[in-house]
Tab-separated table of C-alpha atoms in Angstrom:
chain	number	residue	atom	x	y	z
A	1	MET	CA	57.347	231.709	154.372
A	2	LEU	CA	57.095	235.064	156.105
A	3	VAL	CA	58.593	238.063	154.294
A	4	LEU	CA	59.451	241.138	156.384
A	5	LEU	CA	59.320	244.414	154.455
A	6	PRO	CA	60.058	248.035	155.319
A	7	PRO	CA	57.296	250.578	154.655
A	8	SER	CA	57.795	253.580	152.389
A	9	GLU	CA	58.258	257.132	153.620
A	10	GLY	CA	56.036	258.417	150.824
A	11	LYS	CA	52.519	257.033	150.849
A	12	ALA	CA	49.417	257.173	148.711
A	13	ALA	CA	46.509	259.267	149.908
A	14	SER	CA	44.016	257.744	152.300
A	15	GLY	CA	41.171	255.981	150.551
A	16	ARG	CA	37.417	256.506	150.589
A	17	GLY	CA	36.749	253.423	152.662
A	18	ALA	CA	35.526	253.299	156.234
A	19	PRO	CA	37.764	254.860	158.921
A	20	LEU	CA	40.350	252.830	160.754
A	21	LYS	CA	39.113	249.835	162.723
A	22	PRO	CA	42.078	248.953	164.949
A	23	GLU	CA	40.511	245.649	165.950
A	24	SER	CA	40.567	244.507	162.322
A	25	LEU	CA	44.345	244.729	161.944
A	26	SER	CA	46.483	241.610	161.870
A	27	LEU	CA	48.652	240.687	164.875
A	28	PRO	CA	46.012	241.647	167.472
A	29	GLY	CA	48.595	241.212	170.212
A	30	LEU	CA	49.951	244.616	169.150
A	31	ALA	CA	46.633	246.405	169.786
A	32	GLY	CA	47.613	248.069	173.060
A	33	ALA	CA	50.974	249.259	171.757
A	34	ARG	CA	49.360	250.578	168.568
A	35	ALA	CA	46.775	252.524	170.560
A	36	ALA	CA	49.483	254.182	172.651
A	37	VAL	CA	51.481	255.307	169.583
A	38	LEU	CA	48.339	256.476	167.795
A	39	ASP	CA	47.173	258.496	170.816
A	40	GLU	CA	50.503	260.251	171.237
A	41	LEU	CA	51.030	260.890	167.532
A	42	VAL	CA	47.562	262.382	167.013
A	43	GLY	CA	47.829	264.451	170.186
A	44	LEU	CA	51.269	265.780	169.286
A	45	CYS	CA	50.253	266.783	165.761
A	46	ALA	CA	46.997	268.409	166.941
A	47	ALA	CA	48.638	270.422	169.736
A	48	ASP	CA	51.825	271.898	168.259
A	49	GLN	CA	52.685	271.774	164.569
A	50	GLU	CA	56.216	273.083	165.004
A	51	LYS	CA	57.072	270.550	167.669
A	52	ALA	CA	55.442	267.794	165.622
A	53	ARG	CA	57.478	268.788	162.553
A	54	GLU	CA	60.676	268.646	164.595
A	55	VAL	CA	59.836	265.300	166.210
A	56	LEU	CA	58.838	263.715	162.906
A	57	GLY	CA	61.864	265.132	161.085
A	58	LEU	CA	59.798	266.840	158.399
A	59	SER	CA	60.896	269.662	156.142
A	60	GLU	CA	58.748	272.773	155.800
A	61	GLY	CA	57.472	271.420	152.503
A	62	LEU	CA	56.061	268.347	154.265
A	63	ARG	CA	54.089	270.294	156.867
A	64	GLY	CA	50.889	268.899	155.350
A	65	GLU	CA	51.812	265.474	156.712
A	66	ILE	CA	51.086	266.784	160.207
A	67	ALA	CA	47.470	267.554	159.338
A	68	LYS	CA	47.211	264.065	157.857
A	69	ASN	CA	48.245	262.586	161.210
A	70	VAL	CA	45.644	264.634	163.080
A	71	GLU	CA	42.900	262.923	161.033
A	72	LEU	CA	44.135	259.358	161.447
A	73	ARG	CA	41.051	258.170	163.337
A	74	THR	CA	38.545	259.595	160.841
A	75	ALA	CA	40.367	259.410	157.499
A	76	GLY	CA	39.350	256.828	154.934
A	77	THR	CA	41.406	253.671	154.638
A	78	ARG	CA	42.728	251.397	151.931
A	79	PRO	CA	44.788	248.183	151.988
A	80	ALA	CA	48.316	248.716	153.260
A	81	GLY	CA	49.617	247.271	150.003
A	82	GLU	CA	48.076	250.282	148.234
A	83	ILE	CA	49.153	252.850	150.849
A	84	TYR	CA	52.860	252.047	150.609
A	85	THR	CA	54.544	253.342	147.458
A	86	GLY	CA	58.094	253.918	146.230
A	87	VAL	CA	60.747	251.888	144.432
A	88	LEU	CA	60.314	248.578	146.270
A	89	TYR	CA	56.519	248.614	146.030
A	90	ASP	CA	56.590	249.741	142.388
A	91	ALA	CA	58.787	246.740	141.561
A	92	LEU	CA	56.593	244.421	143.643
A	93	ASP	CA	53.462	245.753	141.848
A	94	LEU	CA	50.933	243.909	143.978
A	95	ALA	CA	47.971	245.131	141.922
A	96	SER	CA	49.091	243.246	138.810
A	97	LEU	CA	49.596	239.876	140.498
A	98	ASP	CA	47.254	237.071	139.573
A	99	ALA	CA	44.734	235.852	142.133
A	100	ALA	CA	46.882	233.020	143.473
A	101	ALA	CA	49.936	235.241	143.908
A	102	LYS	CA	47.795	237.881	145.644
A	103	ARG	CA	46.588	235.269	148.123
A	104	ARG	CA	50.168	234.274	148.807
A	105	ALA	CA	51.085	237.952	149.292
A	106	GLY	CA	48.276	238.419	151.798
A	107	LYS	CA	49.511	235.496	153.875
A	108	SER	CA	53.271	235.972	153.649
A	109	LEU	CA	54.065	239.707	153.487
A	110	LEU	CA	54.418	241.677	156.710
A	111	VAL	CA	55.243	245.394	156.569
A	112	PHE	CA	56.932	246.924	159.604
A	113	SER	CA	55.769	250.389	160.696
A	114	GLY	CA	56.633	252.999	163.278
A	115	LEU	CA	52.921	253.567	163.908
A	116	TRP	CA	51.403	250.091	163.593
A	117	GLY	CA	54.328	247.852	164.560
A	118	ALA	CA	53.604	245.601	161.598
A	119	VAL	CA	50.657	245.052	159.260
A	120	ARG	CA	49.774	242.666	156.468
A	121	VAL	CA	49.276	244.108	152.993
A	122	GLY	CA	45.528	243.492	153.165
A	123	ASP	CA	45.031	245.404	156.426
A	124	ARG	CA	43.115	248.627	155.849
A	125	ILE	CA	44.953	251.694	157.181
A	126	PRO	CA	44.934	255.443	156.526
A	127	SER	CA	47.900	257.292	155.071
A	128	TYR	CA	50.239	258.533	157.824
A	129	ARG	CA	53.720	259.844	158.561
A	130	CYS	CA	55.701	258.263	161.391
A	131	SER	CA	58.932	256.414	160.728
A	132	MET	CA	60.565	253.880	163.026
A	133	GLY	CA	63.363	256.385	163.609
A	134	VAL	CA	61.024	258.839	165.378
A	135	ARG	CA	61.449	259.502	169.096
A	136	LEU	CA	58.071	260.497	170.565
A	137	PRO	CA	58.240	262.701	173.678
A	138	GLY	CA	56.261	260.273	175.811
A	139	LEU	CA	56.999	256.806	174.418
A	140	GLY	CA	60.574	257.441	173.335
A	141	ALA	CA	62.389	255.925	170.360
A	142	LEU	CA	59.924	253.776	168.423
A	143	GLY	CA	62.517	251.204	167.400
A	144	ALA	CA	63.077	250.411	171.078
A	145	TYR	CA	59.403	250.835	172.026
A	146	TRP	CA	58.255	248.097	169.660
A	147	ARG	CA	60.789	245.471	170.741
A	148	ASP	CA	58.813	243.939	173.598
A	149	PRO	CA	55.416	243.873	171.822
A	150	MET	CA	56.980	242.459	168.661
A	151	ALA	CA	58.920	239.833	170.624
A	152	ARG	CA	55.607	238.560	171.971
A	153	VAL	CA	53.760	238.265	168.649
A	154	MET	CA	56.389	237.513	166.018
A	155	PRO	CA	57.233	233.895	166.907
A	156	GLU	CA	53.590	232.923	166.344
A	157	ALA	CA	53.417	234.981	163.138
A	158	ALA	CA	56.559	233.300	161.823
A	159	GLY	CA	55.289	229.806	162.568
A	160	ASP	CA	57.719	227.029	161.669
A	161	GLY	CA	58.730	228.287	158.234
A	162	LEU	CA	61.349	230.493	156.592
A	163	VAL	CA	61.634	234.163	157.594
A	164	LEU	CA	62.948	236.322	154.740
A	165	ASP	CA	64.071	239.643	156.192
A	166	LEU	CA	64.212	242.515	153.680
A	167	ARG	CA	63.895	245.375	156.187
A	168	SER	CA	66.187	248.365	156.437
A	169	SER	CA	68.252	248.687	159.617
A	170	ALA	CA	65.838	251.149	161.284
A	171	TYR	CA	62.957	248.671	161.024
A	172	ALA	CA	65.080	245.629	161.826
A	173	ALA	CA	65.764	247.274	165.207
A	174	ALA	CA	62.142	246.651	166.231
A	175	TRP	CA	62.496	242.857	166.142
A	176	LYS	CA	65.289	240.374	165.564
A	177	PRO	CA	64.647	236.632	165.425
A	178	LYS	CA	66.428	234.632	168.105
A	179	GLY	CA	67.364	231.049	168.801
A	180	GLU	CA	65.866	228.360	166.598
A	181	LEU	CA	63.769	230.935	164.760
A	182	ALA	CA	66.918	232.846	163.782
A	183	GLU	CA	68.284	229.701	162.173
A	184	ARG	CA	65.276	229.754	159.818
A	185	ALA	CA	65.802	233.429	158.968
A	186	ALA	CA	67.770	235.020	156.149
A	187	SER	CA	68.563	238.687	155.652
A	188	VAL	CA	69.348	239.999	152.175
A	189	ARG	CA	71.759	242.641	150.989
A	190	VAL	CA	71.738	243.770	147.353
A	191	LEU	CA	75.114	244.652	145.860
A	192	HIS	CA	75.587	246.550	142.607
A	193	SER	CA	78.515	245.130	140.658
A	194	GLN	CA	80.301	247.165	138.013
A	195	LEU	CA	83.691	247.177	136.306
A	196	VAL	CA	85.907	250.160	137.022
A	197	ASP	CA	89.159	250.163	135.039
A	198	GLY	CA	88.754	246.445	134.550
A	199	VAL	CA	88.276	245.729	138.251
A	200	GLU	CA	84.966	244.657	139.751
A	201	LYS	CA	83.638	247.100	142.323
A	202	ARG	CA	80.643	246.320	144.498
A	203	SER	CA	78.523	248.831	146.370
A	204	VAL	CA	75.173	249.145	148.117
A	205	VAL	CA	72.991	251.563	146.156
A	206	SER	CA	69.534	252.454	147.448
A	207	HIS	CA	67.705	252.203	144.121
A	208	PHE	CA	69.220	248.844	143.189
A	209	ASN	CA	68.588	247.554	146.709
A	210	LYS	CA	64.920	248.489	146.832
A	211	ALA	CA	64.025	247.609	143.248
A	212	THR	CA	65.740	244.225	143.406
A	213	LYS	CA	64.048	243.316	146.684
A	214	GLY	CA	60.644	244.219	145.255
A	215	ARG	CA	61.273	242.233	142.085
A	216	MET	CA	62.602	239.274	144.058
A	217	VAL	CA	59.510	239.109	146.285
A	218	ARG	CA	57.283	239.360	143.236
A	219	ASP	CA	59.117	236.499	141.524
A	220	LEU	CA	58.794	234.321	144.631
A	221	LEU	CA	55.057	235.039	144.855
A	222	VAL	CA	54.435	234.371	141.159
A	223	SER	CA	56.469	231.170	141.171
A	224	GLY	CA	54.560	229.762	144.119
A	225	ALA	CA	57.862	228.577	145.598
A	226	ARG	CA	57.795	227.565	149.254
A	227	PRO	CA	61.394	227.293	150.426
A	228	LYS	CA	61.464	225.729	153.879
A	229	GLY	CA	64.728	227.285	155.023
A	230	PRO	CA	67.570	229.591	153.995
A	231	ALA	CA	69.545	226.965	152.051
A	232	GLU	CA	66.473	226.075	149.977
A	233	LEU	CA	65.775	229.802	149.480
A	234	VAL	CA	69.236	230.245	147.960
A	235	GLU	CA	68.571	227.477	145.453
A	236	THR	CA	65.107	228.848	144.693
A	237	LEU	CA	66.448	232.334	143.976
A	238	ARG	CA	69.214	230.966	141.780
A	239	GLY	CA	66.585	229.007	139.888
A	240	LEU	CA	64.714	232.269	139.338
A	241	GLY	CA	67.815	233.796	137.778
A	242	TYR	CA	69.371	235.670	140.696
A	243	VAL	CA	73.074	235.677	141.467
A	244	VAL	CA	73.152	234.799	145.171
A	245	GLU	CA	76.124	234.453	147.470
A	246	ALA	CA	75.188	232.837	150.777
A	247	GLU	CA	76.887	232.870	154.132
A	248	ALA	CA	75.653	230.306	156.622
A	249	PRO	CA	75.940	231.357	160.268
A	250	VAL	CA	79.093	230.222	162.043
A	251	ARG	CA	77.221	229.709	165.304
A	252	ALA	CA	73.838	228.257	166.195
A	253	GLY	CA	71.027	230.713	166.803
A	254	ARG	CA	72.118	233.159	164.119
A	255	PRO	CA	70.388	234.074	160.825
A	256	TRP	CA	71.809	233.495	157.369
A	257	SER	CA	73.203	236.398	155.332
A	258	LEU	CA	72.551	236.494	151.589
A	259	ASP	CA	74.088	238.828	149.021
A	260	VAL	CA	72.167	239.267	145.774
A	261	VAL	CA	74.513	240.681	143.148
A	262	VAL	CA	73.106	242.772	140.294
A	263	THR	CA	74.602	244.659	137.379
A	264	GLU	CA	71.419	246.411	136.261
A	265	ILE	CA	67.726	246.678	137.011
A	266	HIS	CA	65.121	245.807	134.420
């Protein structure tokens, strides 16, 4: 099983480990594309802070993120699973997993990134600021930039197993499974259900969405479940206590769509 995750906008500080070693990152087929984004991002942030702030979509209060990007090649690193923070990663809580679940996380979790394309949670990276929605002056919109490189490496990364897609729309733009691989893929939407004047109302709420996805991935890792396809994933999640409504694709070559319905987060 391969689980596709979004990163977090907020990130922990860079660690005290050795500086970035690009050759050590997973998915080595992305090396050239990563180098091009890194070169332009560092150059932009070093040359013109105001332009960099505008390109990166940062408020005045986040100006310090620009200086962080300037030091990307020399800053200390830590595992990506420690760099990414926020609601989803708090609920996932990688640090508290037992050894077996951590091994499964290292093999199955892939975090998409505007800067790196995608990394595994064990890959050592510095803290950075560059979302998939950024349009760099030279390379253009990163969502479009990453499509060709990701199309070349993702089929091998996915192998012949299930692909569980938990990315937000901005990161999903960088790669979409096609053909037979799409038929083994399932995307998940989390719906918050509540009664309003005696009538059930469902809505997509960011907190419920992120927290539930993090908790769901954690439960899959702890359980050791290995669903082979979307239909088996539905049964696995229901067995773990989730309310899941599944929609099989009407045509071949399309992914499954799953709705996970929640009333509260615990």
